[in-house]
Structures are given as structure tokens and as C-alpha cells.
Tab-separated table of C-alpha atoms and ligand atoms in Angstrom:
chain	number	residue	atom	x	y	z
A	20	MET	CA	-0.003	0.029	0.012
A	21	GLU	CA	1.262	3.412	-0.914
A	22	HIS	CA	2.670	5.283	2.160
A	23	ILE	CA	2.169	9.025	2.324
A	24	VAL	CA	4.330	10.746	4.943
A	25	ILE	CA	3.652	14.220	5.962
A	26	ILE	CA	6.111	16.302	8.038
A	27	GLY	CA	4.196	18.869	10.263
A	28	ASN	CA	0.933	18.493	11.978
A	29	GLY	CA	-0.273	22.084	11.475
A	30	ILE	CA	-3.374	23.064	9.512
A	31	SER	CA	-1.730	22.308	6.159
A	32	GLY	CA	-0.448	18.843	6.956
A	33	VAL	CA	-3.489	17.768	8.841
A	34	THR	CA	-5.835	18.957	6.110
A	35	ALA	CA	-3.839	17.022	3.541
A	36	ALA	CA	-3.992	13.880	5.703
A	37	ARG	CA	-7.793	14.260	6.317
A	38	HIS	CA	-8.513	14.736	2.629
A	39	ILE	CA	-6.186	11.934	1.628
A	40	ARG	CA	-8.153	9.597	3.976
A	41	LYS	CA	-11.386	10.808	2.475
A	42	LEU	CA	-10.337	10.058	-0.926
A	43	SER	CA	-8.131	6.790	-0.488
A	44	ASP	CA	-7.213	3.964	1.586
A	45	LYS	CA	-3.423	4.892	1.510
A	46	LYS	CA	-1.275	4.514	4.520
A	47	ILE	CA	-0.716	8.015	6.131
A	48	THR	CA	1.728	9.032	8.675
A	49	ILE	CA	2.011	12.515	10.165
A	50	VAL	CA	5.364	13.542	11.878
A	51	SER	CA	5.745	16.400	14.185
A	52	ALA	CA	8.443	17.434	16.634
A	53	GLU	CA	6.084	19.915	18.360
A	54	THR	CA	3.114	18.265	19.887
A	55	ASP	CA	1.331	14.882	19.842
A	56	TYR	CA	-1.957	16.274	18.430
A	57	PHE	CA	-2.921	19.019	15.995
A	58	PHE	CA	-3.876	22.314	17.800
A	59	SER	CA	-4.854	25.717	16.395
A	60	ARG	CA	-1.895	28.026	16.472
A	61	THR	CA	-3.999	31.055	16.095
A	62	ALA	CA	-5.638	30.398	19.409
A	63	LEU	CA	-2.394	30.017	21.463
A	64	MET	CA	-2.822	33.555	22.678
A	65	TYR	CA	-6.169	32.831	24.251
A	66	VAL	CA	-4.661	30.101	26.350
A	67	TYR	CA	-2.130	32.472	27.980
A	68	MET	CA	-4.945	35.036	28.339
A	69	GLY	CA	-7.013	32.446	30.201
A	70	HIS	CA	-9.979	32.357	27.809
A	71	MET	CA	-9.406	28.642	27.032
A	72	LYS	CA	-7.270	25.615	28.062
A	73	PHE	CA	-4.687	24.206	25.763
A	74	GLU	CA	-6.747	21.150	25.135
A	75	HIS	CA	-9.566	23.387	23.761
A	76	THR	CA	-7.318	24.397	20.919
A	77	GLN	CA	-7.308	20.871	19.553
A	78	PRO	CA	-10.095	20.651	17.039
A	79	TYR	CA	-10.223	16.776	16.942
A	80	GLU	CA	-10.571	14.342	19.951
A	81	ASN	CA	-7.534	12.161	20.462
A	82	TRP	CA	-9.283	9.088	19.262
A	83	PHE	CA	-9.970	10.646	15.829
A	84	TRP	CA	-6.497	9.855	14.466
A	85	GLU	CA	-6.568	6.052	15.106
A	86	LYS	CA	-10.204	5.719	14.000
A	87	ASN	CA	-9.200	7.405	10.727
A	88	ARG	CA	-6.115	5.303	10.448
A	89	ILE	CA	-3.713	8.249	10.520
A	90	GLU	CA	-0.624	7.330	12.216
A	91	LEU	CA	1.098	10.011	14.303
A	92	LYS	CA	4.925	10.042	14.974
A	93	LYS	CA	6.515	12.412	17.322
A	94	GLY	CA	10.103	13.332	16.343
A	95	TYR	CA	12.397	15.864	14.563
A	96	VAL	CA	13.275	15.106	10.989
A	97	LYS	CA	16.923	15.891	10.688
A	98	THR	CA	17.414	15.056	6.929
A	99	VAL	CA	15.526	13.750	3.905
A	100	GLU	CA	17.194	11.202	1.600
A	101	THR	CA	15.264	11.621	-1.648
A	102	LYS	CA	16.903	8.658	-3.578
A	103	SER	CA	15.977	6.081	-0.874
A	104	LYS	CA	12.867	8.053	0.042
A	105	THR	CA	13.863	7.955	3.776
A	106	LEU	CA	13.528	10.366	6.513
A	107	TYR	CA	16.236	10.394	9.228
A	108	PHE	CA	15.239	11.470	12.707
A	109	ALA	CA	17.260	13.258	15.268
A	110	ASN	CA	16.897	10.215	17.674
A	111	GLY	CA	18.253	7.892	15.015
A	112	ASP	CA	14.931	6.492	13.709
A	113	THR	CA	14.156	6.329	10.022
A	114	LEU	CA	11.002	6.173	8.027
A	115	ARG	CA	10.374	5.262	4.505
A	116	PHE	CA	7.781	7.075	2.268
A	117	ASP	CA	6.377	6.572	-1.222
A	118	LYS	CA	5.128	10.208	-1.351
A	119	LEU	CA	6.363	13.007	0.988
A	120	ILE	CA	4.488	16.241	1.932
A	121	ILE	CA	6.520	18.878	3.493
A	122	ALA	CA	4.304	21.029	5.766
A	123	THR	CA	6.848	22.389	8.177
A	124	GLY	CA	5.408	25.852	8.681
A	125	SER	CA	7.528	28.917	9.877
A	126	LYS	CA	9.956	29.798	12.429
A	127	PRO	CA	10.433	33.186	14.129
A	128	ASN	CA	13.127	35.392	12.574
A	129	LYS	CA	16.300	35.946	14.577
A	130	PHE	CA	18.799	38.463	13.365
A	131	GLY	CA	21.940	37.355	15.331
A	132	TRP	CA	21.393	39.692	18.196
A	133	PRO	CA	23.749	39.100	21.099
A	134	GLY	CA	21.909	37.271	23.738
A	135	GLN	CA	19.061	36.059	21.401
A	136	ASP	CA	19.276	32.564	22.849
A	137	LEU	CA	19.278	33.374	26.623
A	138	LYS	CA	16.766	32.021	29.010
A	139	GLY	CA	13.671	34.291	28.894
A	140	VAL	CA	14.031	35.026	25.250
A	141	MET	CA	11.377	33.513	22.951
A	142	GLY	CA	9.358	33.822	19.821
A	143	MET	CA	5.585	33.544	19.793
A	144	TYR	CA	5.121	30.699	17.432
A	145	HIS	CA	5.310	27.206	18.910
A	146	LYS	CA	3.634	25.491	21.786
A	147	GLN	CA	7.087	25.593	23.521
A	148	ASP	CA	7.026	29.478	23.213
A	149	LEU	CA	3.747	29.353	25.193
A	150	ASP	CA	5.364	26.989	27.849
A	151	ASN	CA	8.288	29.402	28.059
A	152	LEU	CA	6.066	32.358	28.504
A	153	GLU	CA	4.328	30.596	31.388
A	154	LYS	CA	7.549	29.827	32.851
A	155	TYR	CA	9.284	33.282	32.541
A	156	ALA	CA	6.277	35.597	32.553
A	157	PRO	CA	3.565	33.925	34.613
A	158	ASN	CA	2.693	37.271	36.379
A	159	ASN	CA	4.159	40.686	36.971
A	160	LYS	CA	5.942	39.635	40.075
A	161	VAL	CA	8.212	37.211	38.254
A	162	CYS	CA	8.282	39.367	35.065
A	163	LYS	CA	8.494	42.958	35.887
A	164	ARG	CA	8.756	44.017	32.333
A	165	ALA	CA	8.895	42.371	28.993
A	166	VAL	CA	10.489	43.899	25.830
A	167	ILE	CA	8.989	42.891	22.390
A	168	VAL	CA	11.081	43.186	19.337
A	169	GLY	CA	9.266	43.557	16.054
A	170	GLY	CA	5.851	45.193	15.200
A	171	GLY	CA	3.737	42.882	13.177
A	172	LEU	CA	0.743	40.752	13.767
A	173	ILE	CA	2.391	38.435	16.223
A	174	GLY	CA	4.249	41.222	18.097
A	175	ILE	CA	1.000	43.045	18.901
A	176	GLU	CA	-0.650	39.799	19.899
A	177	LEU	CA	2.212	39.137	22.380
A	178	ALA	CA	1.951	42.560	23.712
A	179	GLU	CA	-1.852	42.097	24.362
A	180	MET	CA	-1.086	38.718	26.018
A	181	LEU	CA	1.448	40.118	28.431
A	182	HIS	CA	-0.719	43.198	29.034
A	183	SER	CA	-3.691	40.923	29.968
A	184	ARG	CA	-1.497	39.794	32.949
A	185	HIS	CA	-0.614	43.307	33.887
A	186	ILE	CA	3.050	42.890	32.849
A	187	PRO	CA	4.531	46.162	31.547
A	188	VAL	CA	5.519	46.005	28.050
A	189	THR	CA	8.032	47.978	25.951
A	190	PHE	CA	7.378	47.386	22.321
A	191	LEU	CA	10.314	48.099	19.928
A	192	VAL	CA	9.211	48.752	16.361
A	193	ARG	CA	11.903	49.356	13.737
A	194	GLU	CA	9.647	51.305	11.407
A	195	SER	CA	8.495	54.780	11.988
A	196	SER	CA	4.934	53.649	12.495
A	197	PHE	CA	3.310	50.298	13.310
A	198	TRP	CA	3.375	47.783	10.471
A	199	ASN	CA	3.681	50.570	7.904
A	200	GLY	CA	5.209	48.332	5.318
A	201	VAL	CA	1.770	46.840	4.989
A	202	LEU	CA	-0.755	49.302	6.398
A	203	PRO	CA	-1.251	52.806	4.837
A	204	GLU	CA	-0.574	55.817	7.050
A	205	GLY	CA	-4.023	56.251	8.439
A	206	GLU	CA	-4.554	52.783	9.590
A	207	SER	CA	-1.061	52.503	10.923
A	208	ALA	CA	-1.507	55.652	13.007
A	209	MET	CA	-4.760	54.212	14.336
A	210	ILE	CA	-3.002	51.150	15.627
A	211	ASN	CA	-0.119	53.350	17.219
A	212	ARG	CA	-2.799	55.057	19.132
A	213	GLU	CA	-4.455	51.743	20.106
A	214	ILE	CA	-1.197	50.435	21.400
A	215	LEU	CA	-0.416	53.553	23.460
A	216	ASN	CA	-3.964	53.805	24.736
A	217	ASN	CA	-3.532	50.417	26.314
A	218	GLY	CA	-0.563	51.566	28.308
A	219	ILE	CA	1.948	49.897	26.168
A	220	ASP	CA	5.306	51.685	25.931
A	221	LEU	CA	5.577	51.775	22.116
A	222	ARG	CA	8.974	52.895	20.744
A	223	LEU	CA	8.920	53.689	17.001
A	224	GLY	CA	12.029	53.878	14.832
A	225	VAL	CA	13.921	51.816	17.362
A	226	ASN	CA	16.242	48.771	16.996
A	227	LEU	CA	17.400	46.138	19.413
A	228	LYS	CA	21.248	46.106	19.852
A	229	GLU	CA	21.676	43.360	22.393
A	230	ILE	CA	20.123	41.464	25.196
A	231	LYS	CA	22.060	41.180	28.439
A	232	ALA	CA	22.119	38.289	30.832
A	233	ASP	CA	22.144	38.191	34.649
A	234	GLU	CA	24.431	35.820	36.517
A	235	ASN	CA	22.204	32.788	35.778
A	236	GLY	CA	22.212	33.369	32.019
A	237	GLN	CA	18.638	34.851	32.183
A	238	VAL	CA	17.609	37.944	30.442
A	239	LYS	CA	18.328	41.102	32.593
A	240	SER	CA	17.988	43.963	30.039
A	241	ALA	CA	17.652	44.994	26.532
A	242	ILE	CA	19.958	47.614	24.879
A	243	LEU	CA	18.623	49.894	22.155
A	244	GLU	CA	20.709	50.490	19.071
A	245	GLU	CA	20.045	54.164	18.505
A	246	THR	CA	20.463	55.559	21.970
A	247	GLY	CA	22.159	52.859	23.907
A	248	GLU	CA	19.381	52.929	26.440
A	249	GLU	CA	19.285	50.011	28.686
A	250	ILE	CA	15.705	48.633	29.519
A	251	GLU	CA	15.548	46.300	32.444
A	252	CYS	CA	13.331	43.342	31.694
A	253	ASN	CA	12.919	39.624	32.409
A	254	VAL	CA	11.545	38.442	29.038
A	255	VAL	CA	12.329	39.346	25.497
A	256	GLY	CA	9.899	38.453	22.753
A	257	LEU	CA	11.227	38.132	19.303
A	258	THR	CA	8.476	38.834	16.837
A	259	ALA	CA	10.378	40.318	13.896
A	260	GLY	CA	8.472	38.283	11.254
A	261	VAL	CA	8.630	34.520	10.444
A	262	SER	CA	10.277	32.551	7.743
A	263	PRO	CA	9.882	29.033	6.305
A	264	ASN	CA	11.099	26.421	8.620
A	265	ILE	CA	13.133	24.385	6.173
A	266	ASP	CA	16.772	24.336	7.255
A	267	PHE	CA	16.632	20.552	7.548
A	268	ILE	CA	16.215	19.916	3.944
A	269	LYS	CA	18.907	22.334	2.687
A	270	GLU	CA	21.312	19.497	1.675
A	271	SER	CA	18.631	17.180	0.365
A	272	GLY	CA	18.548	18.203	-3.306
A	273	ILE	CA	15.032	19.654	-2.869
A	274	GLU	CA	15.052	23.059	-4.367
A	275	THR	CA	14.670	25.919	-1.934
A	276	ASN	CA	14.916	29.666	-1.948
A	277	ARG	CA	13.305	31.388	1.173
A	278	GLY	CA	10.778	28.413	1.146
A	279	VAL	CA	10.519	25.082	-0.588
A	280	LYS	CA	10.083	25.935	-4.321
A	281	VAL	CA	6.885	24.397	-5.709
A	282	ASN	CA	4.988	24.709	-8.940
A	283	ARG	CA	1.196	25.466	-9.250
A	284	PHE	CA	0.606	21.703	-8.376
A	285	LEU	CA	2.538	22.135	-5.108
A	286	GLU	CA	5.193	19.799	-6.604
A	287	THR	CA	8.832	20.273	-5.751
A	288	ASN	CA	11.692	19.612	-8.238
A	289	ILE	CA	11.873	15.977	-6.901
A	290	PRO	CA	9.121	13.609	-8.036
A	291	ASP	CA	6.716	12.440	-5.390
A	292	ILE	CA	7.708	15.301	-2.955
A	293	TYR	CA	5.296	18.135	-2.334
A	294	ALA	CA	5.389	21.255	-0.078
A	295	ILE	CA	2.370	23.126	1.413
A	296	GLY	CA	1.411	25.817	3.847
A	297	ASP	CA	3.668	28.504	5.267
A	298	CYS	CA	6.934	26.710	4.177
A	299	ALA	CA	5.954	26.554	0.407
A	300	GLU	CA	7.121	29.260	-2.038
A	301	GLN	CA	5.497	29.462	-5.494
A	302	HIS	CA	7.715	29.886	-8.425
A	303	GLU	CA	5.732	32.735	-9.555
A	304	ALA	CA	3.019	34.871	-7.780
A	305	ILE	CA	-0.602	33.811	-8.641
A	306	ASN	CA	-3.287	36.528	-8.957
A	307	GLN	CA	-0.807	39.287	-7.495
A	308	ARG	CA	-0.432	37.179	-4.443
A	309	ARG	CA	2.862	36.823	-2.684
A	310	PRO	CA	4.955	33.620	-3.377
A	311	ILE	CA	4.922	32.712	0.319
A	312	GLU	CA	1.683	33.278	2.283
A	313	ALA	CA	1.989	32.558	5.962
A	314	VAL	CA	-1.751	32.557	6.696
A	315	TRP	CA	-3.994	29.818	7.978
A	316	TYR	CA	-6.649	29.503	5.212
A	317	THR	CA	-3.986	29.163	2.452
A	318	GLY	CA	-2.523	26.237	4.311
A	319	ARG	CA	-5.802	24.627	4.439
A	320	MET	CA	-6.526	25.212	0.726
A	321	MET	CA	-3.065	23.745	-0.190
A	322	GLY	CA	-3.801	20.722	1.984
A	323	GLU	CA	-7.029	19.963	0.054
A	324	THR	CA	-5.353	20.625	-3.236
A	325	VAL	CA	-2.365	18.281	-2.711
A	326	ALA	CA	-4.740	15.600	-1.430
A	327	GLN	CA	-6.650	15.718	-4.789
A	328	THR	CA	-3.422	15.636	-6.737
A	329	ILE	CA	-2.144	12.617	-4.864
A	330	CYS	CA	-5.459	10.621	-4.862
A	331	VAL	CA	-7.529	11.656	-7.787
A	332	ASN	CA	-6.194	13.976	-10.396
A	333	ARG	CA	-3.518	16.484	-10.643
A	334	ILE	CA	-4.967	19.933	-9.952
A	335	GLU	CA	-3.581	23.376	-9.634
A	336	TYR	CA	-3.615	25.412	-6.510
A	337	LYS	CA	-5.655	28.387	-7.390
A	338	PRO	CA	-6.266	30.796	-4.676
A	339	SER	CA	-8.995	33.305	-5.167
A	340	HIS	CA	-8.768	36.967	-4.178
A	341	TRP	CA	-6.479	37.953	-1.282
A	342	TYR	CA	-8.074	38.500	2.030
A	343	ASN	CA	-6.917	38.412	5.704
A	344	SER	CA	-8.179	39.272	9.064
A	345	ALA	CA	-6.695	39.919	12.491
A	346	LYS	CA	-7.182	41.824	15.655
A	347	PHE	CA	-5.098	44.669	17.013
A	348	ILE	CA	-5.887	44.631	20.672
A	349	ASP	CA	-9.569	45.725	20.433
A	350	ILE	CA	-9.668	46.791	16.817
A	351	GLU	CA	-10.644	44.152	14.342
A	352	TYR	CA	-9.019	44.347	10.967
A	353	GLN	CA	-10.033	42.886	7.659
A	354	THR	CA	-8.603	43.317	4.146
A	355	TYR	CA	-10.090	42.236	0.763
A	356	GLY	CA	-8.188	42.628	-2.437
A	357	TRP	CA	-5.255	45.077	-2.311
A	358	VAL	CA	-4.765	48.350	-0.398
A	359	TRP	CA	-1.041	48.628	-0.300
A	360	ALA	CA	0.917	50.777	2.189
A	361	GLN	CA	1.707	53.189	-0.782
A	362	SER	CA	-0.649	53.782	-3.608
A	363	LYS	CA	0.524	52.957	-7.147
A	364	GLU	CA	0.311	55.362	-9.990
A	365	ASN	CA	-3.019	54.112	-11.388
A	366	GLU	CA	-4.715	54.189	-8.086
A	367	ALA	CA	-7.030	56.495	-6.275
A	368	ARG	CA	-7.929	56.093	-2.636
A	369	PHE	CA	-10.771	56.958	-0.344
A	370	TYR	CA	-10.358	56.990	3.432
A	371	TRP	CA	-13.023	57.490	6.014
A	372	GLU	CA	-12.377	57.414	9.730
A	373	HIS	CA	-14.929	57.601	12.534
A	374	GLU	CA	-14.534	60.378	15.048
A	375	ASP	CA	-13.830	57.865	17.824
A	376	GLY	CA	-10.608	57.058	16.038
A	377	LYS	CA	-11.294	53.243	16.252
A	378	LYS	CA	-13.059	52.709	12.947
A	379	CYS	CA	-12.120	53.346	9.390
A	380	ILE	CA	-12.452	52.157	5.848
A	381	HIS	CA	-9.883	52.653	3.118
A	382	ILE	CA	-10.996	51.803	-0.449
A	383	ASN	CA	-8.481	51.523	-3.274
A	384	TYR	CA	-9.766	51.841	-6.877
A	385	ASP	CA	-8.449	52.427	-10.496
A	386	LYS	CA	-8.502	56.244	-11.093
A	387	ASN	CA	-9.129	55.652	-14.769
A	388	THR	CA	-11.499	52.698	-15.018
A	389	ARG	CA	-12.872	53.205	-11.415
A	390	LYS	CA	-12.553	49.476	-10.913
A	391	PHE	CA	-12.585	48.489	-7.337
A	392	ILE	CA	-9.111	47.020	-6.274
A	393	GLY	CA	-9.518	46.427	-2.475
A	394	ILE	CA	-10.654	47.671	0.913
A	395	ASN	CA	-9.255	47.781	4.477
A	396	SER	CA	-11.769	47.834	7.165
A	397	PHE	CA	-11.040	48.546	10.844
A	398	GLY	CA	-13.548	48.227	13.629
A	399	ILE	CA	-16.246	47.185	11.216
A	400	ARG	CA	-16.916	43.624	10.139
A	401	MET	CA	-17.341	43.202	6.477
A	402	ARG	CA	-18.695	40.164	4.419
A	403	HIS	CA	-16.108	38.005	2.718
A	404	GLU	CA	-18.640	36.722	0.206
A	405	PHE	CA	-19.627	40.272	-0.888
A	406	PHE	CA	-16.027	41.451	-1.559
A	407	ASP	CA	-14.991	38.148	-3.260
A	408	LYS	CA	-18.005	38.528	-5.572
A	409	ILE	CA	-17.226	42.219	-6.250
A	410	LEU	CA	-13.653	41.504	-7.109
A	411	THR	CA	-14.602	38.529	-9.343
A	412	GLU	CA	-17.113	40.694	-11.162
A	413	LYS	CA	-14.712	43.549	-11.380
A	414	ARG	CA	-17.243	46.054	-10.052
A	415	SER	CA	-16.519	49.780	-9.684
A	416	VAL	CA	-15.944	51.769	-6.489
A	417	ASP	CA	-19.264	53.424	-7.136
A	418	TYR	CA	-21.023	50.102	-7.080
A	419	VAL	CA	-19.365	49.078	-3.867
A	420	LEU	CA	-20.346	52.385	-2.251
A	421	GLU	CA	-23.951	52.061	-3.465
A	422	HIS	CA	-24.187	48.604	-2.065
A	423	LEU	CA	-22.185	49.272	1.260
A	424	ALA	CA	-25.352	47.926	3.097
A	425	ASP	CA	-24.733	44.647	1.564
A	426	ALA	CA	-21.098	44.621	2.472
A	427	ASN	CA	-21.228	44.924	6.328
A	428	PHE	CA	-22.508	42.684	8.933
A	429	ASP	CA	-23.563	45.117	11.352
A	430	PRO	CA	-26.995	46.790	10.925
A	431	GLU	CA	-26.141	49.481	13.430
A	432	PHE	CA	-23.261	50.438	11.366
A	433	TYR	CA	-25.493	50.896	8.358
A	434	LYS	CA	-27.785	53.270	10.192
A	435	LEU	CA	-24.973	55.220	11.758
A	436	HIS	CA	-22.195	55.593	9.367
A	437	GLU	CA	-22.953	54.571	5.702
A	438	PRO	CA	-24.718	57.835	4.721
A	439	GLU	CA	-21.744	59.737	6.284
A	440	ILE	CA	-19.162	57.607	4.277
A	441	VAL	CA	-21.004	58.025	0.978
A	442	ALA	CA	-21.528	61.729	1.594
A	443	LYS	CA	-17.781	62.188	2.236
A	444	PHE	CA	-16.952	60.304	-0.949
A	445	ASN	CA	-19.445	62.361	-3.051
A	446	LYS	CA	-18.041	65.547	-1.664
A	447	GLU	CA	-14.371	64.688	-2.223
A	448	ASN	CA	-15.039	63.225	-5.710
A	449	ASN	CA	-17.907	65.341	-6.898
A	450	THR	CA	-20.086	62.412	-7.442
A	451	ASN	CA	-23.679	61.602	-6.732
A	452	ILE	CA	-23.700	58.117	-5.460
A	453	GLN	CA	-26.930	57.007	-3.741
A	454	LEU	CA	-26.919	54.219	-1.110
A	455	LYS	CA	-29.206	51.405	-1.934
A	456	LYS	CA	-31.106	49.488	0.678
A	457	LYS	CA	-29.770	46.216	1.876
A	458	SER	CA	-30.377	43.654	-0.794
A	459	TRP	CA	-28.410	40.781	0.615
A	460	LYS	CA	-30.907	38.139	-0.666
A	461	ARG	CA	-31.168	39.576	-4.074
A	462	ILE	CA	-27.442	39.693	-4.530
A	463	PHE	CA	-26.662	36.313	-3.189
A	464	SER	CA	-29.541	34.306	-4.610
A	465	THR	CA	-28.329	34.996	-8.135
B	501	LIG	C1	0.643	33.717	17.421
B	501	LIG	C2	0.177	33.517	15.921
B	501	LIG	C3	-1.052	33.938	15.587
B	501	LIG	C4	-1.487	33.675	14.257
B	501	LIG	N1	-2.733	34.360	13.919
B	501	LIG	C5	-3.207	34.183	12.583
B	501	LIG	C6	-4.448	34.645	12.205
B	501	LIG	O1	-5.156	35.237	13.002
B	501	LIG	N2	-4.851	34.331	10.917
B	501	LIG	C7	-4.037	33.712	10.119
B	501	LIG	O2	-4.532	33.496	8.837
B	501	LIG	N3	-2.824	33.168	10.315
B	501	LIG	C8	-2.483	33.340	11.662
B	501	LIG	N4	-1.267	32.888	11.987
B	501	LIG	C9	-0.391	32.118	11.064
B	501	LIG	C10	-0.949	30.665	11.006
B	501	LIG	O3	-1.062	30.196	12.274
B	501	LIG	C11	-0.004	29.845	10.062
B	501	LIG	O4	-0.050	30.351	8.678
B	501	LIG	C12	-0.302	28.339	10.063
B	501	LIG	O5	-0.384	27.806	11.358
B	501	LIG	C13	0.771	27.587	9.302
B	501	LIG	O6	0.316	26.316	9.191
B	501	LIG	P1	1.365	25.097	8.598
B	501	LIG	O7	0.548	23.860	8.671
B	501	LIG	O8	1.927	25.577	7.316
B	501	LIG	O9	2.517	25.143	9.622
B	501	LIG	P2	2.640	25.043	11.147
B	501	LIG	O10	1.395	25.309	11.936
B	501	LIG	O11	3.868	25.830	11.500
B	501	LIG	O12	2.954	23.477	11.476
B	501	LIG	C14	4.220	22.929	11.072
B	501	LIG	C15	4.645	21.848	12.092
B	501	LIG	O13	5.764	21.176	11.476
B	501	LIG	C16	6.678	20.862	12.645
B	501	LIG	N5	8.084	20.714	12.010
B	501	LIG	C17	8.794	21.757	11.419
B	501	LIG	N6	9.980	21.166	11.042
B	501	LIG	C18	9.932	19.895	11.507
B	501	LIG	C19	10.943	18.872	11.436
B	501	LIG	N7	12.035	19.011	10.764
B	501	LIG	N8	10.531	17.656	11.968
B	501	LIG	C20	9.383	17.384	12.532
B	501	LIG	N9	8.373	18.387	12.621
B	501	LIG	C21	8.693	19.583	12.116
B	501	LIG	C22	6.546	22.254	13.451
B	501	LIG	O14	7.004	21.954	14.767
B	501	LIG	C23	5.011	22.344	13.344
B	501	LIG	O15	4.398	21.565	14.423
B	501	LIG	C24	-0.720	33.088	13.299
B	501	LIG	C25	0.468	32.521	13.623
B	501	LIG	C26	0.953	32.705	15.016
B	501	LIG	C27	2.251	32.162	15.519
């Protein structure tokens, strides 16, 4: 019987396994060095914050795997020998495969800072990071201050986590404003304010120089590059982005760049070896999307795709329009299509911000054709189906504004803000767009 081995028990590896089982009788083994069972990485923060127990982050009961004949092997794969189709483990074990799926995810970036491996320094990615956080930052008596290095989605989550236990946080952000390589100025400024309003000591335009240890080899302070200031702390969180976790295959002959290089079918350069999820890098960007996308739903889609290819017929990975969502402390964020940090030559932008400074929308469109390109929405929940349809149908900005009532989830929002938004657009653009009443059923029954 053909043996499919999957390295990685994250969302992409587990989705592949589940779908291979649905589609075939093949022997399946999932390998992971991290945990016995699959858990939701995105929920890790809520465990620390006391909203749930770690067990609650596991979507499947422990009997699920045996019942579905999915073998689980705990262990770290040290090398892959492609000729003999063998995995070599750190503890000396070996495992033969007929087909291999590499789904090894990401690892936090480290930039060679002196002290980056001290006790009390951690990323916020793996279950072990959570365990370390419990050990070194259980409360504000043990951890009098934490310093977080790197201002992206994971950095702000870590700040919120520590803040929930009343641990003072200094947040070092290299850029001049929070995540401004991704967010336009207005949104980025809004999040700066949100961070500061929560009592977090946000330092913009600042780099870490080194981390100093006490006599026990534990974090004592962080030194800033620009000013030489020494910040006393007991924990340093390294959240300066992630990169594909693929060092172990560097000598295997499997082609890599930043990630494992794959074609549209998620195949590597070696027959019978595939890569999916955060660790996969497309040869060319599809649909203006990035070659590596470290987000949950793309891992799931790739898992389903590769299962089809292995069990039924070879199909391409075809992601639809880009979307993403996150939460910046209390402000929910969604993005559909593209609203880049800086606008491009052919683009026009429309920005509306509520007077409370905690809600905004930012629409991007083609200034010549008026085609809608994308929207950022902060503090307002929008409907994915709506924008997916709008982008597929290549609708205009005018159409989007007319149908704003169909776009958002919140009826209160409609009453309160939509007329104001459309009026602002009309005034700035000398247009006469009229809001249409909610027509959700009409739009989505067609
Ligand atoms: C704190 C945090 C919050 C996030 N929030 C969001 C969010 O809100 N929305 C969103 O879309 N995405 C979010 N993400 C990103 C999302 O979690 C990832 O994109 C997704 O988990 C990647 O899944 P994956 O299956 O590709 O890899 P992973 O989940 O990283 O799983 C890979 C597994 O492979 C194991 N492994 C690696 N190398 C080896 C080896 N050599 N031997 C054995 N095992 C190995 C790893 O230990 C790991 O268990 C978040 C990530 C983090 C860390």
C-alpha cells in the first residue's frame, strides 16, 4: 500500500491527511516535533490570556487519528534522503515514504542579536514558546517588564497577551509607524494610538542592539541600538516576522529559496515530494499574491489541493482574491483585495475614519477605470462573500459604495455611518452616489 508521509501536524499537513483519508485507503503518517496532536496555532494567545485551556485548541478528539487510520509520529526530522525515500530523525529513527508532503510551517526570525538565545528570550510561534512564556512571565511579580522586538501581527498579539497579565511591555518597532510596510498611514497611526492607549510603551523607529544576561544566564535587560538605552526586563519576545522552517532539507537536493520551491501543483523539483502551507514558495506569484503566504486558510487550501493531486487527479492550487483578518488589541481588521501601504500610479484612494478614531475604511480603486481594487476595514466587520463577488465581477468603486449595506455585517453600522461615508466620498469626488437599501438576498441568490 502506498505510504504518504507528511512532515508537520499544522493546519496544512492535517488538512492534507484528512482529505487523503477521505479520498483513499493509502497509509498515512504525520510527523511532528512539536506536539502529539494538532492544535490551532492562532488560538495560542487565548490560552495564555485564560480564555481557554490548551486542550480546547485541539479541534479533534484524540481518538480521531486512530479511527481514521492516520498514524502520528513524534520526532524531529533531521534530513531527507530523496533517492532512498527515507526520513532520518534526530533520535536515529528512520521512516520510508512513497510520497512526501513537507508542511513544516514557519519559525520566528532571529537576526543574530547578542543574547538572542538566553533564558527568557522567546518567539511566539510554537507550543514551546507558550510554555516558556508561562515559565518566565507567569505574572508581573516574576516578570517585571517584557520587551517585544518587531511590530507585526504576532508582536502586537504578544503585547496584548502580556498586558492581560498586567506585565509592563516595551514594544520596539523598527519602522516609523506600526506595520507601515503593510498598512497605509491612517490605519497604521490608528494602531499606534490603540497600542499607546493600552498603556504599552511603544517605541517607534527603534532597533534592538543586544540582550544582556544576569549571573544565571537569564535575561536582565535589552539595549537599544540608537540611543544605547538599557531597558531592564525579564523577558524578550522576538516577533520580527517569520520565515519558512526548512533548514533541515537544505542538503537534500530539494530546491529551496526562502521556502521550498513549488509549482502550481505544489510539486517540488523531486518527483513524489510536495510542499504546502507556510513553508511553500510558489515559483511565480498567482493573482498578484505573494509567493509565500503565511496564513491559516491558504495552508488549508493547499492541503486540500495536494490531497486531490495525490489521490484523484493532478490539480492546480488556485487561490482566489486575497483576504486576511486579524485583531489589533480591540480593533478588528479585515482586508479584501489590495490596499498597499503606498498607492500605485493608477490608483485612487478613499479614506473615512470615525470620530472615535477606532473605525475606518480605506478603499482603493483604479482612477481611470474606477474598478474596485481593495478595501481595508478597521473596527467594522465586512462580508467576505460580498467582496469576493465584487472582485470577481470587477465592479466599480461606485457600485461598492452604493451597496455598502450589503457589505457589512452590522445593521447598526449601516444606520450610523454609511450615509456619512457616501456623503464624504461624493463631496471629495464630486459624484452623486446614492446608497441602496440592503439587498443581501437579491445579490446572493443570483
Ligand atoms: C501567534 C500566531 C497567531 C496567528 N494568527 C493568525 C491569524 O489570525 N490568521 C491567520 O490566517 N494566520 C495566523 N497565524 C499564522 C498561521 O498560524 C500559520 O499560517 C499556520 O499555522 C501555518 O500552518 P502550517 O501547517 O503551514 O505550519 P505550522 O502550523 O507551523 O506547522 C508545522 C509543524 O511542523 C513541525 N516541524 C517543522 N519542522 C519539522 C521537522 N524537521 N521535523 C518534525 N516536525 C517539524 C513544526 O514543529 C510544526 O508543528 C498566526 C500565527 C501565530 C504564530
